[in-house]
């Protein structure tokens, strides 16, 4: 009886370790590079381009071959949003006509600009 309990306990601990290790692999799916394979699905599939911080749609007939893959753009942005992504937003002067100095970041030139 004690032997079977010990074996069960060992099995349980090993199973939990395996699940923990597998979960750790998925913690940073947004950092994975875009990898795709040809497939026959017509369902939209989104991925995060880490260099721009933007979610893009896979081409029709492409599927992700890793876990950087999301069913909608909203899910992609929610899962992968970071403060760094704010710097990749386009310049937006808004609807206000007040003479307020505003700044924006231009990623291609890697510089701050008045806008």
PDB file of C-alpha atoms in Angstrom:
ATOM      1  CA  UNK A   1       0.000   0.000   0.000  1.00  0.00           C
ATOM      2  CA  UNK A   2       2.785   2.433   0.905  1.00  0.00           C
ATOM      3  CA  UNK A   3       4.639   1.594  -2.302  1.00  0.00           C
ATOM      4  CA  UNK A   4       1.648   2.364  -4.511  1.00  0.00           C
ATOM      5  CA  UNK A   5       1.030   5.647  -2.662  1.00  0.00           C
ATOM      6  CA  UNK A   6       4.689   6.617  -3.111  1.00  0.00           C
ATOM      7  CA  UNK A   7       4.532   5.753  -6.827  1.00  0.00           C
ATOM      8  CA  UNK A   8       1.325   7.747  -7.225  1.00  0.00           C
ATOM      9  CA  UNK A   9       2.894  10.730  -5.426  1.00  0.00           C
ATOM     10  CA  UNK A  10       5.984  10.539  -7.629  1.00  0.00           C
ATOM     11  CA  UNK A  11       3.795  10.355 -10.745  1.00  0.00           C
ATOM     12  CA  UNK A  12       1.781  13.359  -9.573  1.00  0.00           C
ATOM     13  CA  UNK A  13       4.895  15.456  -8.880  1.00  0.00           C
ATOM     14  CA  UNK A  14       6.443  14.547 -12.245  1.00  0.00           C
ATOM     15  CA  UNK A  15       3.189  15.411 -14.051  1.00  0.00           C
ATOM     16  CA  UNK A  16       3.008  18.810 -12.364  1.00  0.00           C
ATOM     17  CA  UNK A  17       6.637  19.511 -13.291  1.00  0.00           C
ATOM     18  CA  UNK A  18       5.921  18.649 -16.920  1.00  0.00           C
ATOM     19  CA  UNK A  19       2.865  20.912 -17.037  1.00  0.00           C
ATOM     20  CA  UNK A  20       4.856  23.764 -15.458  1.00  0.00           C
ATOM     21  CA  UNK A  21       7.674  23.392 -17.983  1.00  0.00           C
ATOM     22  CA  UNK A  22       5.251  23.343 -20.894  1.00  0.00           C
ATOM     23  CA  UNK A  23       3.429  26.428 -19.588  1.00  0.00           C
ATOM     24  CA  UNK A  24       6.733  28.297 -19.320  1.00  0.00           C
ATOM     25  CA  UNK A  25       7.266  27.768 -23.055  1.00  0.00           C
ATOM     26  CA  UNK A  26       4.097  29.754 -23.814  1.00  0.00           C
ATOM     27  CA  UNK A  27       4.749  32.701 -21.495  1.00  0.00           C
ATOM     28  CA  UNK A  28       6.406  34.797 -24.181  1.00  0.00           C
ATOM     29  CA  UNK A  29       4.632  33.727 -27.372  1.00  0.00           C
ATOM     30  CA  UNK A  30       4.630  37.326 -28.567  1.00  0.00           C
ATOM     31  CA  UNK A  31       8.431  37.249 -28.881  1.00  0.00           C
ATOM     32  CA  UNK A  32       8.368  34.292 -31.253  1.00  0.00           C
ATOM     33  CA  UNK A  33       9.257  35.105 -34.856  1.00  0.00           C
ATOM     34  CA  UNK A  34       6.607  34.832 -37.553  1.00  0.00           C
ATOM     35  CA  UNK A  35       6.718  31.315 -38.918  1.00  0.00           C
ATOM     36  CA  UNK A  36       4.153  30.049 -41.340  1.00  0.00           C
ATOM     37  CA  UNK A  37       3.243  26.991 -43.312  1.00  0.00           C
ATOM     38  CA  UNK A  38       0.803  26.572 -46.173  1.00  0.00           C
ATOM     39  CA  UNK A  39      -2.630  25.429 -45.074  1.00  0.00           C
ATOM     40  CA  UNK A  40      -6.151  25.289 -46.428  1.00  0.00           C
ATOM     41  CA  UNK A  41      -7.893  27.369 -43.799  1.00  0.00           C
ATOM     42  CA  UNK A  42      -9.696  30.552 -44.719  1.00  0.00           C
ATOM     43  CA  UNK A  43      -9.965  31.659 -41.096  1.00  0.00           C
ATOM     44  CA  UNK A  44      -8.088  34.846 -40.219  1.00  0.00           C
ATOM     45  CA  UNK A  45      -4.912  34.346 -38.249  1.00  0.00           C
ATOM     46  CA  UNK A  46      -2.960  37.202 -36.626  1.00  0.00           C
ATOM     47  CA  UNK A  47       0.628  37.390 -35.335  1.00  0.00           C
ATOM     48  CA  UNK A  48       2.718  40.016 -33.554  1.00  0.00           C
ATOM     49  CA  UNK A  49       5.728  41.486 -35.323  1.00  0.00           C
ATOM     50  CA  UNK A  50       7.980  42.154 -32.329  1.00  0.00           C
ATOM     51  CA  UNK A  51      10.121  44.684 -34.231  1.00  0.00           C
ATOM     52  CA  UNK A  52       7.154  47.002 -34.839  1.00  0.00           C
ATOM     53  CA  UNK A  53       4.968  45.949 -31.917  1.00  0.00           C
ATOM     54  CA  UNK A  54       2.067  45.580 -34.362  1.00  0.00           C
ATOM     55  CA  UNK A  55      -0.285  42.677 -35.011  1.00  0.00           C
ATOM     56  CA  UNK A  56      -0.557  41.634 -38.662  1.00  0.00           C
ATOM     57  CA  UNK A  57      -2.799  39.261 -40.565  1.00  0.00           C
ATOM     58  CA  UNK A  58      -1.266  36.143 -42.090  1.00  0.00           C
ATOM     59  CA  UNK A  59      -1.749  35.825 -45.843  1.00  0.00           C
ATOM     60  CA  UNK A  60      -4.682  33.724 -47.050  1.00  0.00           C
ATOM     61  CA  UNK A  61      -3.602  30.088 -47.107  1.00  0.00           C
ATOM     62  CA  UNK A  62      -0.954  30.554 -44.407  1.00  0.00           C
ATOM     63  CA  UNK A  63      -1.048  29.227 -40.866  1.00  0.00           C
ATOM     64  CA  UNK A  64       1.333  29.792 -38.007  1.00  0.00           C
ATOM     65  CA  UNK A  65       3.753  26.999 -37.224  1.00  0.00           C
ATOM     66  CA  UNK A  66       4.319  28.271 -33.667  1.00  0.00           C
ATOM     67  CA  UNK A  67       2.234  29.820 -30.891  1.00  0.00           C
ATOM     68  CA  UNK A  68       2.543  33.452 -32.072  1.00  0.00           C
ATOM     69  CA  UNK A  69      -0.908  33.072 -33.576  1.00  0.00           C
ATOM     70  CA  UNK A  70      -4.220  34.640 -32.592  1.00  0.00           C
ATOM     71  CA  UNK A  71      -7.770  34.376 -33.929  1.00  0.00           C
ATOM     72  CA  UNK A  72      -8.395  38.129 -33.999  1.00  0.00           C
ATOM     73  CA  UNK A  73      -6.357  41.325 -34.057  1.00  0.00           C
ATOM     74  CA  UNK A  74      -7.969  42.358 -30.770  1.00  0.00           C
ATOM     75  CA  UNK A  75      -6.823  39.163 -29.037  1.00  0.00           C
ATOM     76  CA  UNK A  76      -3.322  39.592 -30.483  1.00  0.00           C
ATOM     77  CA  UNK A  77      -3.098  43.183 -29.256  1.00  0.00           C
ATOM     78  CA  UNK A  78      -4.527  42.342 -25.838  1.00  0.00           C
ATOM     79  CA  UNK A  79      -2.169  39.389 -25.307  1.00  0.00           C
ATOM     80  CA  UNK A  80       0.942  41.151 -26.626  1.00  0.00           C
ATOM     81  CA  UNK A  81       0.348  44.781 -25.629  1.00  0.00           C
ATOM     82  CA  UNK A  82       3.233  46.462 -23.826  1.00  0.00           C
ATOM     83  CA  UNK A  83       4.146  50.023 -22.993  1.00  0.00           C
ATOM     84  CA  UNK A  84       6.804  49.816 -25.698  1.00  0.00           C
ATOM     85  CA  UNK A  85       4.024  49.477 -28.280  1.00  0.00           C
ATOM     86  CA  UNK A  86       2.922  53.048 -27.518  1.00  0.00           C
ATOM     87  CA  UNK A  87       6.019  54.305 -29.327  1.00  0.00           C
ATOM     88  CA  UNK A  88       4.915  52.563 -32.514  1.00  0.00           C
ATOM     89  CA  UNK A  89       1.557  54.354 -32.732  1.00  0.00           C
ATOM     90  CA  UNK A  90       1.094  56.769 -35.614  1.00  0.00           C
ATOM     91  CA  UNK A  91       1.101  60.523 -35.032  1.00  0.00           C
ATOM     92  CA  UNK A  92      -2.359  61.729 -34.012  1.00  0.00           C
ATOM     93  CA  UNK A  93      -2.949  65.438 -33.471  1.00  0.00           C
ATOM     94  CA  UNK A  94      -6.455  64.744 -32.223  1.00  0.00           C
ATOM     95  CA  UNK A  95      -9.509  66.953 -32.648  1.00  0.00           C
ATOM     96  CA  UNK A  96      -8.287  69.843 -30.494  1.00  0.00           C
ATOM     97  CA  UNK A  97      -7.325  73.109 -32.222  1.00  0.00           C
ATOM     98  CA  UNK A  98      -5.524  74.519 -29.185  1.00  0.00           C
ATOM     99  CA  UNK A  99      -1.938  75.661 -29.565  1.00  0.00           C
ATOM    100  CA  UNK A 100      -0.457  72.911 -27.440  1.00  0.00           C
ATOM    101  CA  UNK A 101       2.984  71.523 -28.178  1.00  0.00           C
ATOM    102  CA  UNK A 102       2.828  67.769 -28.528  1.00  0.00           C
ATOM    103  CA  UNK A 103       5.556  65.256 -29.254  1.00  0.00           C
ATOM    104  CA  UNK A 104       5.498  61.916 -31.017  1.00  0.00           C
ATOM    105  CA  UNK A 105       8.053  59.213 -31.687  1.00  0.00           C
ATOM    106  CA  UNK A 106       8.949  58.300 -35.275  1.00  0.00           C
ATOM    107  CA  UNK A 107      10.263  54.685 -35.297  1.00  0.00           C
ATOM    108  CA  UNK A 108      11.834  54.761 -38.801  1.00  0.00           C
ATOM    109  CA  UNK A 109      14.037  57.731 -37.890  1.00  0.00           C
ATOM    110  CA  UNK A 110      14.314  56.713 -34.213  1.00  0.00           C
ATOM    111  CA  UNK A 111      13.625  60.302 -33.170  1.00  0.00           C
ATOM    112  CA  UNK A 112      11.168  62.506 -31.280  1.00  0.00           C
ATOM    113  CA  UNK A 113       9.355  65.174 -33.259  1.00  0.00           C
ATOM    114  CA  UNK A 114       6.977  68.029 -32.573  1.00  0.00           C
ATOM    115  CA  UNK A 115       3.570  67.395 -33.938  1.00  0.00           C
TER     116      UNK A 115
END
